[in-house]
Short mmCIF file of C-alpha atoms in Angstrom, two decimals:
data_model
loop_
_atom_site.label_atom_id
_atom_site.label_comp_id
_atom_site.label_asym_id
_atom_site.label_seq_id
_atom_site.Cartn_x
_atom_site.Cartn_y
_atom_site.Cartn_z
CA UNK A 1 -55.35 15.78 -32.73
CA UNK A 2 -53.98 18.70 -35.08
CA UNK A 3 -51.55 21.13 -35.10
CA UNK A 4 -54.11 23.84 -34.08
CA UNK A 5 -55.66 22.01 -31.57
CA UNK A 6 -51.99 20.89 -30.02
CA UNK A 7 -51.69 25.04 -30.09
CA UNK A 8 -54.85 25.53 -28.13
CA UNK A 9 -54.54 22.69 -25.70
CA UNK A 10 -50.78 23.85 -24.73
CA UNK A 11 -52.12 27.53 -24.22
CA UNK A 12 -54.59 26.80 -22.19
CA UNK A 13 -52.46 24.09 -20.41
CA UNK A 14 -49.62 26.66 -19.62
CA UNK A 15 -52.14 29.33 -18.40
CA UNK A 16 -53.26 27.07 -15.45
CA UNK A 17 -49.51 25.96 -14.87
CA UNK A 18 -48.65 29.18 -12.68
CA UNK A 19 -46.38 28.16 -10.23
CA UNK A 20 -44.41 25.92 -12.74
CA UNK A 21 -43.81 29.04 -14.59
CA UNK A 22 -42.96 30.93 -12.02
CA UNK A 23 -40.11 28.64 -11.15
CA UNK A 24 -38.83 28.51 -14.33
CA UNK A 25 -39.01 32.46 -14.09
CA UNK A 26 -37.06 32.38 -10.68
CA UNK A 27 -34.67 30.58 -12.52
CA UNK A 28 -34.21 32.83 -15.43
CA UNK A 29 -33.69 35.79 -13.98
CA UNK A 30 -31.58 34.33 -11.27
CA UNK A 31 -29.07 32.75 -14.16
CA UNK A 32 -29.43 36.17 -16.05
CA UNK A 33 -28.03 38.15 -13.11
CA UNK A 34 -25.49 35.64 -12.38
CA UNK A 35 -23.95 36.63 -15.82
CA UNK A 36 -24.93 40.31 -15.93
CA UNK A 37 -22.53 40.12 -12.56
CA UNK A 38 -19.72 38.28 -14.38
CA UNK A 39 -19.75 40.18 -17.77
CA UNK A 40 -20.92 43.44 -15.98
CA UNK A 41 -23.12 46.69 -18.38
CA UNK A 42 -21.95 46.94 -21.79
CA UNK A 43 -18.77 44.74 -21.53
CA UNK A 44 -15.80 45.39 -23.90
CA UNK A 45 -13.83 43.21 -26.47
CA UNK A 46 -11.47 42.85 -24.36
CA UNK A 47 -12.85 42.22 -20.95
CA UNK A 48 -15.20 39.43 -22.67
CA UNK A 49 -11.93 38.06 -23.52
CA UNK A 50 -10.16 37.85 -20.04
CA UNK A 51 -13.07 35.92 -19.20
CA UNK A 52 -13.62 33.38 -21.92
CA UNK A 53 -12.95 30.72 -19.86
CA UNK A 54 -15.31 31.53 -16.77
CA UNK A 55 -17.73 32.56 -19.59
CA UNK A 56 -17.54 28.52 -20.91
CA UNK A 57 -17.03 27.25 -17.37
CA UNK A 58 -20.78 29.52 -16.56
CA UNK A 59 -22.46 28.36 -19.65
CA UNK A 60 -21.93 24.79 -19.11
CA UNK A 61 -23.31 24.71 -14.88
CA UNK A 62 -26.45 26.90 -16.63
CA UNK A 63 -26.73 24.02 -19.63
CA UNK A 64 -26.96 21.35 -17.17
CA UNK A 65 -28.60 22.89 -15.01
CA UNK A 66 -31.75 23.53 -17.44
CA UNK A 67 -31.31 19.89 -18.25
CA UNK A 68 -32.25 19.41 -15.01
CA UNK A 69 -34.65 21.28 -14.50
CA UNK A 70 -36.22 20.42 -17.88
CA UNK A 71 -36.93 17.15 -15.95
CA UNK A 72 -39.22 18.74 -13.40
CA UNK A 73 -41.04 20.99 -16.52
CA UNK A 74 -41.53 18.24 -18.59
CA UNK A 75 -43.18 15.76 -16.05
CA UNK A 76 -45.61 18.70 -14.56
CA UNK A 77 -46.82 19.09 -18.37
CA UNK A 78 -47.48 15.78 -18.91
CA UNK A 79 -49.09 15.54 -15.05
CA UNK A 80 -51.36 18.35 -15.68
CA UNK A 81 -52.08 16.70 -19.34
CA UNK A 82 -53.37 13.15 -17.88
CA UNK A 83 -54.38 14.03 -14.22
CA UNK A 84 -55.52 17.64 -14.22
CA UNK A 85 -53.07 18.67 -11.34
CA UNK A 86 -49.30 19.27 -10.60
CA UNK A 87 -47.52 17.93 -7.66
CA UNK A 88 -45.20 20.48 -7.00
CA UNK A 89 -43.70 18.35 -4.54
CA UNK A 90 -42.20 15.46 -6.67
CA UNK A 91 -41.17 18.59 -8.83
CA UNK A 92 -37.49 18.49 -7.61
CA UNK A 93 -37.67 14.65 -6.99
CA UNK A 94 -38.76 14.63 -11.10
CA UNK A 95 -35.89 16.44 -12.02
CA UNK A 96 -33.04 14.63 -10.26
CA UNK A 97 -35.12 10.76 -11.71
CA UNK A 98 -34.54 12.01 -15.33
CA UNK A 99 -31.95 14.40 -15.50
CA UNK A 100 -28.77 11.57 -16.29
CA UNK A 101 -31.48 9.98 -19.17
CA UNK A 102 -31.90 13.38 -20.65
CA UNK A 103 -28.78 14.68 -20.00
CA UNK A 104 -27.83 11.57 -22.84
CA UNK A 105 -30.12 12.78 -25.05
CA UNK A 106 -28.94 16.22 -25.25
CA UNK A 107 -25.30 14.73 -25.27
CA UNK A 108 -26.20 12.56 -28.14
CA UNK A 109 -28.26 15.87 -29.86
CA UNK A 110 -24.99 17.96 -28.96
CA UNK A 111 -22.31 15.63 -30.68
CA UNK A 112 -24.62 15.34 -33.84
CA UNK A 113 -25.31 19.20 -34.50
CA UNK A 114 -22.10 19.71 -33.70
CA UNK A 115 -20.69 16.69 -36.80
CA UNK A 116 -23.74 18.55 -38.88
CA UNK A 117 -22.36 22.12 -38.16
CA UNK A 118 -18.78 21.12 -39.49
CA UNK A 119 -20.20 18.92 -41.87
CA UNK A 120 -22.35 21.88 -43.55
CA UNK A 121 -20.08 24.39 -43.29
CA UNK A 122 -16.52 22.20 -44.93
CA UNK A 123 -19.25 21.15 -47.67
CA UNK A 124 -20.51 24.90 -48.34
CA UNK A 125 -16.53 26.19 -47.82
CA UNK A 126 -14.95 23.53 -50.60
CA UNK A 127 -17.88 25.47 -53.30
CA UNK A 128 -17.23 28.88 -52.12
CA UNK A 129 -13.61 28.14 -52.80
CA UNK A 130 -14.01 26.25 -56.09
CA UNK A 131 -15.60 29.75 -57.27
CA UNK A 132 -13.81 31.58 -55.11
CA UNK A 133 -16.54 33.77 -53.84
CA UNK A 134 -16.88 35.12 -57.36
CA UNK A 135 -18.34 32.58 -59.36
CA UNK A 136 -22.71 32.61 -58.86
CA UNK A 137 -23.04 29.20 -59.90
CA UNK A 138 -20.53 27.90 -56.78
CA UNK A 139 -21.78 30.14 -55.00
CA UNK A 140 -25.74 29.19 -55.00
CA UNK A 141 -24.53 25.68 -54.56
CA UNK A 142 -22.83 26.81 -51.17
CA UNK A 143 -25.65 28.29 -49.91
CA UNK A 144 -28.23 25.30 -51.03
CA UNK A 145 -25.88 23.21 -48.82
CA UNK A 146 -26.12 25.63 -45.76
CA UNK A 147 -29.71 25.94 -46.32
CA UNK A 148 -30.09 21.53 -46.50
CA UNK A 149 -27.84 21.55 -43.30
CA UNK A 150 -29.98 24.28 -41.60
CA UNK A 151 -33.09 21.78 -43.08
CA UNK A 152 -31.83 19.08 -40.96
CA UNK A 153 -30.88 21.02 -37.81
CA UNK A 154 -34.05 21.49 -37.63
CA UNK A 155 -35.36 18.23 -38.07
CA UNK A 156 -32.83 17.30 -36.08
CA UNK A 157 -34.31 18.99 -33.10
CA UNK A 158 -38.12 18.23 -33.54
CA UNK A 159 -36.53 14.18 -32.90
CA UNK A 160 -34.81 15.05 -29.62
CA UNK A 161 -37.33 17.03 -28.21
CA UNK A 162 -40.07 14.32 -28.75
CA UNK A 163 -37.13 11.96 -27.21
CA UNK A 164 -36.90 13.84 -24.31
CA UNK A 165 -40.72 13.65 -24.01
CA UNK A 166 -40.68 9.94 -24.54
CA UNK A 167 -37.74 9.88 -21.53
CA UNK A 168 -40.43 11.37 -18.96
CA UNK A 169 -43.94 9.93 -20.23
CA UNK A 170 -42.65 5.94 -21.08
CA UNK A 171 -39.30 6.26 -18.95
CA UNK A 172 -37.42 4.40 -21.01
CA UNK A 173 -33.50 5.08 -21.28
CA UNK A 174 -31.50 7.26 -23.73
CA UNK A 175 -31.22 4.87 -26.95
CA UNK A 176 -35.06 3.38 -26.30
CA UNK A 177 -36.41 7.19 -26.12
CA UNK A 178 -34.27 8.26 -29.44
CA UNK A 179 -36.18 5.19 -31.04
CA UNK A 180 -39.63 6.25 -30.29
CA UNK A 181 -38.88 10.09 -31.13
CA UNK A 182 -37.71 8.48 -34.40
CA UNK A 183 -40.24 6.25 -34.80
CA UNK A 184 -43.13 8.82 -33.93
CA UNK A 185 -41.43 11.57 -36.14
CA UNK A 186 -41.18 8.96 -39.26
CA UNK A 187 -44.68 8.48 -39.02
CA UNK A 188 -46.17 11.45 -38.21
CA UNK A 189 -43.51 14.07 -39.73
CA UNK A 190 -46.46 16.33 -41.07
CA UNK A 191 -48.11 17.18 -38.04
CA UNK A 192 -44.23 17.47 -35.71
CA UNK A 193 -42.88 19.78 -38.40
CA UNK A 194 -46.16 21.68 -37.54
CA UNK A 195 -46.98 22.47 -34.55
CA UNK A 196 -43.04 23.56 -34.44
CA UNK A 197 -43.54 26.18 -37.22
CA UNK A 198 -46.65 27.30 -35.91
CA UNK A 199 -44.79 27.58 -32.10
CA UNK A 200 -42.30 29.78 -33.84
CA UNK A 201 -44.87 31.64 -35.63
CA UNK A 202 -46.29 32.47 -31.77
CA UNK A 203 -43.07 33.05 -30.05
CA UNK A 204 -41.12 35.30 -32.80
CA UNK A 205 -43.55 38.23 -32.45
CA UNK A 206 -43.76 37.92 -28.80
CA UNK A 207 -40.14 37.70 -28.33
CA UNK A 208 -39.87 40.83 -30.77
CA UNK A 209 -42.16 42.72 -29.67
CA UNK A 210 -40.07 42.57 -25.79
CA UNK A 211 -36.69 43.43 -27.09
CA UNK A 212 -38.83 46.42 -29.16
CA UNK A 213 -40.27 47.93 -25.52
CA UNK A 214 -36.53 47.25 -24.29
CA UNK A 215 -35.21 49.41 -26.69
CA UNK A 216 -37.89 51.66 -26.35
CA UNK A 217 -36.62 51.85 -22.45
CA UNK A 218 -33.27 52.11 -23.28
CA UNK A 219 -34.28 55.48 -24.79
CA UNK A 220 -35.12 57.00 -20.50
CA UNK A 221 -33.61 54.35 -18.33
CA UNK A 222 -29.71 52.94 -18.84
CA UNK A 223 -27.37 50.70 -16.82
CA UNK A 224 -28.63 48.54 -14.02
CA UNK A 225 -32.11 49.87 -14.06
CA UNK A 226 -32.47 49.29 -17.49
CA UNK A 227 -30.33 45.59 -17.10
CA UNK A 228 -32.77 44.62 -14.59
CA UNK A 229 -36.19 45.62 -16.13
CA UNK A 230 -34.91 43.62 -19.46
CA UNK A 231 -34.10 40.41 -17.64
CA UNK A 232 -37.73 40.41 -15.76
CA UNK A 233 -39.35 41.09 -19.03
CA UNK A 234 -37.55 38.26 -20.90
CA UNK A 235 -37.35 36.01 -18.00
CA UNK A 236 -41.03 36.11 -17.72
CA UNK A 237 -42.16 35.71 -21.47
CA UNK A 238 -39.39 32.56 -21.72
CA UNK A 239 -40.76 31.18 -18.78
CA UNK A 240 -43.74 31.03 -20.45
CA UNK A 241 -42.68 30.02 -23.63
CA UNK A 242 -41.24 27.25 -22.44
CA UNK A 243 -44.20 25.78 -20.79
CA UNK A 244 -46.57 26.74 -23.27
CA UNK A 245 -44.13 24.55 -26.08
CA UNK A 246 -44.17 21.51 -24.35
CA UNK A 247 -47.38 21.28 -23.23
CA UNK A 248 -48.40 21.75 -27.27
CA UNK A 249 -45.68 19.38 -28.37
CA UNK A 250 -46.57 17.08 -25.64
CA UNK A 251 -50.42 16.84 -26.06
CA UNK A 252 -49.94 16.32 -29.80
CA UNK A 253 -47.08 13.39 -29.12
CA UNK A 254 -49.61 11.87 -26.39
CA UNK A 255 -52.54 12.00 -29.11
CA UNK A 256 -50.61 10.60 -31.87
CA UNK A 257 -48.71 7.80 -29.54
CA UNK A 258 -52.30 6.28 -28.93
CA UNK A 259 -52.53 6.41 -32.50
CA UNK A 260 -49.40 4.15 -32.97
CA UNK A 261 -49.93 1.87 -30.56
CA UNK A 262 -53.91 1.13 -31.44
CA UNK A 263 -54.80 2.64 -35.22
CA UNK A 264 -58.01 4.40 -34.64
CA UNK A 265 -58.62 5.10 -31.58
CA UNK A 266 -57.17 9.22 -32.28
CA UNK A 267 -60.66 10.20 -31.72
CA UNK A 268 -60.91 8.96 -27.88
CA UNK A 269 -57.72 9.90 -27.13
CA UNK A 270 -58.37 13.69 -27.80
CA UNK A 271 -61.39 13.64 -25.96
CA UNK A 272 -59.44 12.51 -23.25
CA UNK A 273 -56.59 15.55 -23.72
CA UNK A 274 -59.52 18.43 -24.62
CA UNK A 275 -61.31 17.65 -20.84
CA UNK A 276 -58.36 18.52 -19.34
#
């Protein structure tokens, strides 16, 4: 399978996946009110920082709380992938089975961009001191190093995405799943690094052209009204976004796993994924 038809198969996946994205929905707008409620309209400096600490403490329930959900989202993709149908009753069941196993992935992902954040950014500060910010030279060397560490963020995060995947579709544990995401990504690092470009490509206009008829709103409508309206509007196009990426990811991972496993047998396995 290729990028494009990864694209097509995950659009027209998440288009029959309804309910699923209505969930996730429910759950973005619900998690976007909680912290419209905490943070209030237009919050100040200084109120944001009375409240840095229920700000962190809020942040970190809604992170692991999309982990687990993410279990749920990820096995209904890969249901409606191989069985043309979504139990939305082992939905909540799904997400509680894999949520410690991917909770260790994104723990794992967490440390590592956080050692490659501080890594980058001490390597880019030592040149932009050697020239101290005046020298062009130093200075283009700084940024090359930012740019290498943004490089491997994102490389970074194609591998623990398709570990994730690999949690819910083998269900192997945290260090087996890391291996295959490795594994597939060394050997099929073309087609990864493209399907999540050409995702981005999709979801940047789409998630410009909301905040453009937000701000558009903002013009006639302001404070709750205007809060509220925003929230649906992103709630609903991330809800969909977020199906509509793993089901492409997914279907492409599925079609080139086959491929690992037994060489040449690509062909079959895409039939399989395009009757779905």
């Amino acid at each position: 399978m290729g990028v494009l038809a990864a694209i097509k198969k995950g659009w027209e996946i998440a288009s029959g996946m309804v309910p699923v994205i209505i969930g996730v929905f429910l759950f973005n707008v619900v998690t976007a009110l909680g912290l419209l409620m905490v943070i209030g309209i237009n919050p100040t400096p200084d109120k944001i920082t009375q409240i840095t600490g229920l700000l962190a403490v809020f942040f970190i329930v809604l992170l692991l709380l999309w982990v687990l959900l993410n279990g749920g989202i990820f096995s209904a993709v890969y249901s409606q992938i191989k069985t043309k149908r979504v139990d939305l009753n082992a939905f909540m069941p799904n997400c509680l089975s894999f949520f410690s196993r991917l909770f260790g992935v994104n723990l794992i992902g967490f440390f590592l961009t956080v050692f490659l954040g501080f890594a980058g950014v001490f390597l880019a500060g030592i040149f932009f001191a050697m020239g101290r910010g005046q020298n062009i030279f130093f200075n283009i060397i700084a940024w090359i190093a930012i740019g290498i560490t943004a490089i491997i963020a994102f490389l970074l995060m194609i591998i623990l995405f398709l570990s994730q995947y690999c949690v819910v579709i083998d269900g192997t544990g945290v260090v087996a799943s890391l291996k295959k995401g490795i594994g597939y990504f060394k050997q099929f690092f073309g087609k990864f690094c493209g399907v999540f470009l050409l995702v981005g490509v999709i979801i940047f206009p789409l998630s410009i052209g909301v905040n453009l008829i937000g701000n558009l709103l903002g013009k006639a409508i302001q404070g709750w009204p205007l809060a509220i309206i925003n929230i649906i509007m992103n709630g609903s196009i991330n809800a969909f976004i977020s199906v509509f990426a793993t089901a492409s990811v997914m279907s492409l991972l599925l079609s080139v796993a086959l491929v690992a496993a037994k060489p040449g047998e690509e062909a079959a396995e895409d039939k399989e994924i395009e009757e779905v």
